[in-house]
CSV table of C-alpha atoms in Angstrom, one decimal:
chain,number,residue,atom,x,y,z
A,1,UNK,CA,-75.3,36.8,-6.5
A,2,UNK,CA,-76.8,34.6,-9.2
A,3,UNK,CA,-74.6,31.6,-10.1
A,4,UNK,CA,-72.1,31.9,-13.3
A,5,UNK,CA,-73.7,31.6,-16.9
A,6,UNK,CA,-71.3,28.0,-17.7
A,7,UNK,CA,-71.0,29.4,-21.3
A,8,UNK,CA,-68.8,32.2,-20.7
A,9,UNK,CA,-66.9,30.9,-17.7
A,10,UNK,CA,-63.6,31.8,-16.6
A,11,UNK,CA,-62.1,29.3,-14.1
A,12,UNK,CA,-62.7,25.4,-13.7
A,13,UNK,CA,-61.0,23.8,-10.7
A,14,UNK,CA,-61.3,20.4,-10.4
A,15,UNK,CA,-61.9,19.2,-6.2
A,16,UNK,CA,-62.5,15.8,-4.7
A,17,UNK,CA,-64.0,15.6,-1.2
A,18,UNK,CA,-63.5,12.7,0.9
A,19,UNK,CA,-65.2,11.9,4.5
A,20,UNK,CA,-65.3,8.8,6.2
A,21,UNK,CA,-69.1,8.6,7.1
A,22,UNK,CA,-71.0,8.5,10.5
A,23,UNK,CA,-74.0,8.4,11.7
A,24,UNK,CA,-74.4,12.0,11.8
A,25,UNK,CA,-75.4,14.5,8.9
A,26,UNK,CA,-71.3,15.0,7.1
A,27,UNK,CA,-71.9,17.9,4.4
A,28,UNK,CA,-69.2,16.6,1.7
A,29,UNK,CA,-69.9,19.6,-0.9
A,30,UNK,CA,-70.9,22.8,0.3
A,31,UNK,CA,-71.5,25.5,-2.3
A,32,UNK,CA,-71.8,29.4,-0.6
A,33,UNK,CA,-75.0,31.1,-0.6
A,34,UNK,CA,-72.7,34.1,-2.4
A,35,UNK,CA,-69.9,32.4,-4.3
A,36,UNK,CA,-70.5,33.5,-7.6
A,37,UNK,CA,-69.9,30.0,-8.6
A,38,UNK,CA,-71.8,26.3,-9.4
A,39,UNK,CA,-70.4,23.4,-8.3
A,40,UNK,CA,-70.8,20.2,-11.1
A,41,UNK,CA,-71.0,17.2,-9.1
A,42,UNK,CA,-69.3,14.3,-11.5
A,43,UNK,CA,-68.6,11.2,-9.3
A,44,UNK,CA,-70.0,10.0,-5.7
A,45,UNK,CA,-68.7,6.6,-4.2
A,46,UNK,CA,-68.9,5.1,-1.2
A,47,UNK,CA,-66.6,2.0,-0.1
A,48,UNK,CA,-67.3,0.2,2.7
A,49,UNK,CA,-63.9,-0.8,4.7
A,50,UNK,CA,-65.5,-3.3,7.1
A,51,UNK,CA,-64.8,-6.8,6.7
A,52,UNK,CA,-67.7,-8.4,8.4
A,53,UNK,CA,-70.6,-5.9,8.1
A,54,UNK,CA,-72.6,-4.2,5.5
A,55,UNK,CA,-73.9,-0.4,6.2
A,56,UNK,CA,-76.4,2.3,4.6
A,57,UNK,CA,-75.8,5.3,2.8
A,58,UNK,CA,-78.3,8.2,2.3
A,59,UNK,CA,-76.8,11.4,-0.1
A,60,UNK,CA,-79.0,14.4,0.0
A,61,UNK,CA,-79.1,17.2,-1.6
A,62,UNK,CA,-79.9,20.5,0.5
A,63,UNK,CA,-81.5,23.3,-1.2
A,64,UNK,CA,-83.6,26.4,0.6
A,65,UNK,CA,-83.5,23.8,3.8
A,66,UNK,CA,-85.8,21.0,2.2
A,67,UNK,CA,-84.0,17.6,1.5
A,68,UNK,CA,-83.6,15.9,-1.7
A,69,UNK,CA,-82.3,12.0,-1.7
A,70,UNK,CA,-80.1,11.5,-4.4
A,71,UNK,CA,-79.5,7.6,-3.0
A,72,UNK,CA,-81.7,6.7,0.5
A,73,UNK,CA,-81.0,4.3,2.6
A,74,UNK,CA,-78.6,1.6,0.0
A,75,UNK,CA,-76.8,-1.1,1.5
A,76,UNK,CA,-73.3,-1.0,1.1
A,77,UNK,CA,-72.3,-4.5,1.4
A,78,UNK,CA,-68.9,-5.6,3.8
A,79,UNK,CA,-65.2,-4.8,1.6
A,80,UNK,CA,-67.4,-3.7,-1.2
A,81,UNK,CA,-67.6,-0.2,-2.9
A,82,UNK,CA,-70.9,1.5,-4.6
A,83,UNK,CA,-71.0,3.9,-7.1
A,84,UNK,CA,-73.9,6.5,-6.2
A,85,UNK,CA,-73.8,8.7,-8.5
A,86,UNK,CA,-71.5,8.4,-11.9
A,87,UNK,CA,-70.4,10.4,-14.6
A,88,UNK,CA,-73.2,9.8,-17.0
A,89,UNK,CA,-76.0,11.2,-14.1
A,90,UNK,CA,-73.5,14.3,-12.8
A,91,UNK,CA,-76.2,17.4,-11.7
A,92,UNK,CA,-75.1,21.0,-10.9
A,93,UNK,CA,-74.9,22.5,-7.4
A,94,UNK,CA,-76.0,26.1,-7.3
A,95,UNK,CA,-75.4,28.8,-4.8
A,96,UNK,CA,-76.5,27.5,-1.5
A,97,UNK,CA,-76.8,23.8,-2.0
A,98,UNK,CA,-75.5,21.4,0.2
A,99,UNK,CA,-74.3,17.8,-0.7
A,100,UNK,CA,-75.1,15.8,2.3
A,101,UNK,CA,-74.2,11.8,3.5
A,102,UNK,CA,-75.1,9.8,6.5
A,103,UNK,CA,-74.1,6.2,7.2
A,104,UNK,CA,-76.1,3.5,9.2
A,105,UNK,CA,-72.9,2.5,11.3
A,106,UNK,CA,-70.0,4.7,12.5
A,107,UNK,CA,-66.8,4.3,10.6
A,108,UNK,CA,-67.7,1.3,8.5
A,109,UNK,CA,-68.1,3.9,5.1
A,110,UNK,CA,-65.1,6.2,3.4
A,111,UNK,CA,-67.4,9.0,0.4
A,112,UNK,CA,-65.5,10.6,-2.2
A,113,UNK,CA,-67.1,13.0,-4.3
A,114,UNK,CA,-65.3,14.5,-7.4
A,115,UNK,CA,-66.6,18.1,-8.4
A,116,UNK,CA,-65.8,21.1,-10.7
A,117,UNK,CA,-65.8,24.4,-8.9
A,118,UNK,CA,-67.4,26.5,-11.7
A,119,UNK,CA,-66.7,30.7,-11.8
């Protein structure tokens, strides 16, 4: 199914994901292959919640299995927060797309992305 024309829509939910980042792939936003719907990312932030160290953040976005950075490899410095992506620079998630993060250190970075699930 082809994603929703935004003109004529009929629903607008407004979500917020949250994840507290490892050094594993975390998929924050995940938009169905079939939903019948596109996701409009607004608002990506990251906050570090160590005291003593600073960490990396990487945001991808996944679409047809190749990788897209939207931030790679930024330093998040110690009790400090970064905003990746703002309101003024939101992009569109389409059927199958993935919003990714991975963190340098275990536990040291909390995400929280604010979307609108589009129908």
């Amino acid at each position: 199914m082809a994603a929703p024309n935004i003109v004529n829509v009929s629903n607008i939910t407004g979500k917020t994901a949250v994840a507290l980042l490892t050094t594993s792939n975390i998929d924050m936003i995940t938009n169905a292959a079939s939903s019948g719907k596109v996701y409009k990312v607004n608002s990506f932030i990251v906050s570090n919640v160590n005291g003593a160290a600073a960490a990396q953040v990487t945001v991808s976005l996944i679409r047809n299995s190749t990788e897209y950075k939207v931030a790679s490899t930024i330093y998040v410095p110690a009790n400090a927060t970064l905003v990746v992506l703002a309101k003024d620079a939101a992009f569109y998630m389409e059927e199958g797309d993935v919003l990714r993060a991975v963190a340098s250190a275990n536990n040291y970075l909390h995400a929280v992305a604010s979307y609108e699930s589009i129908s």
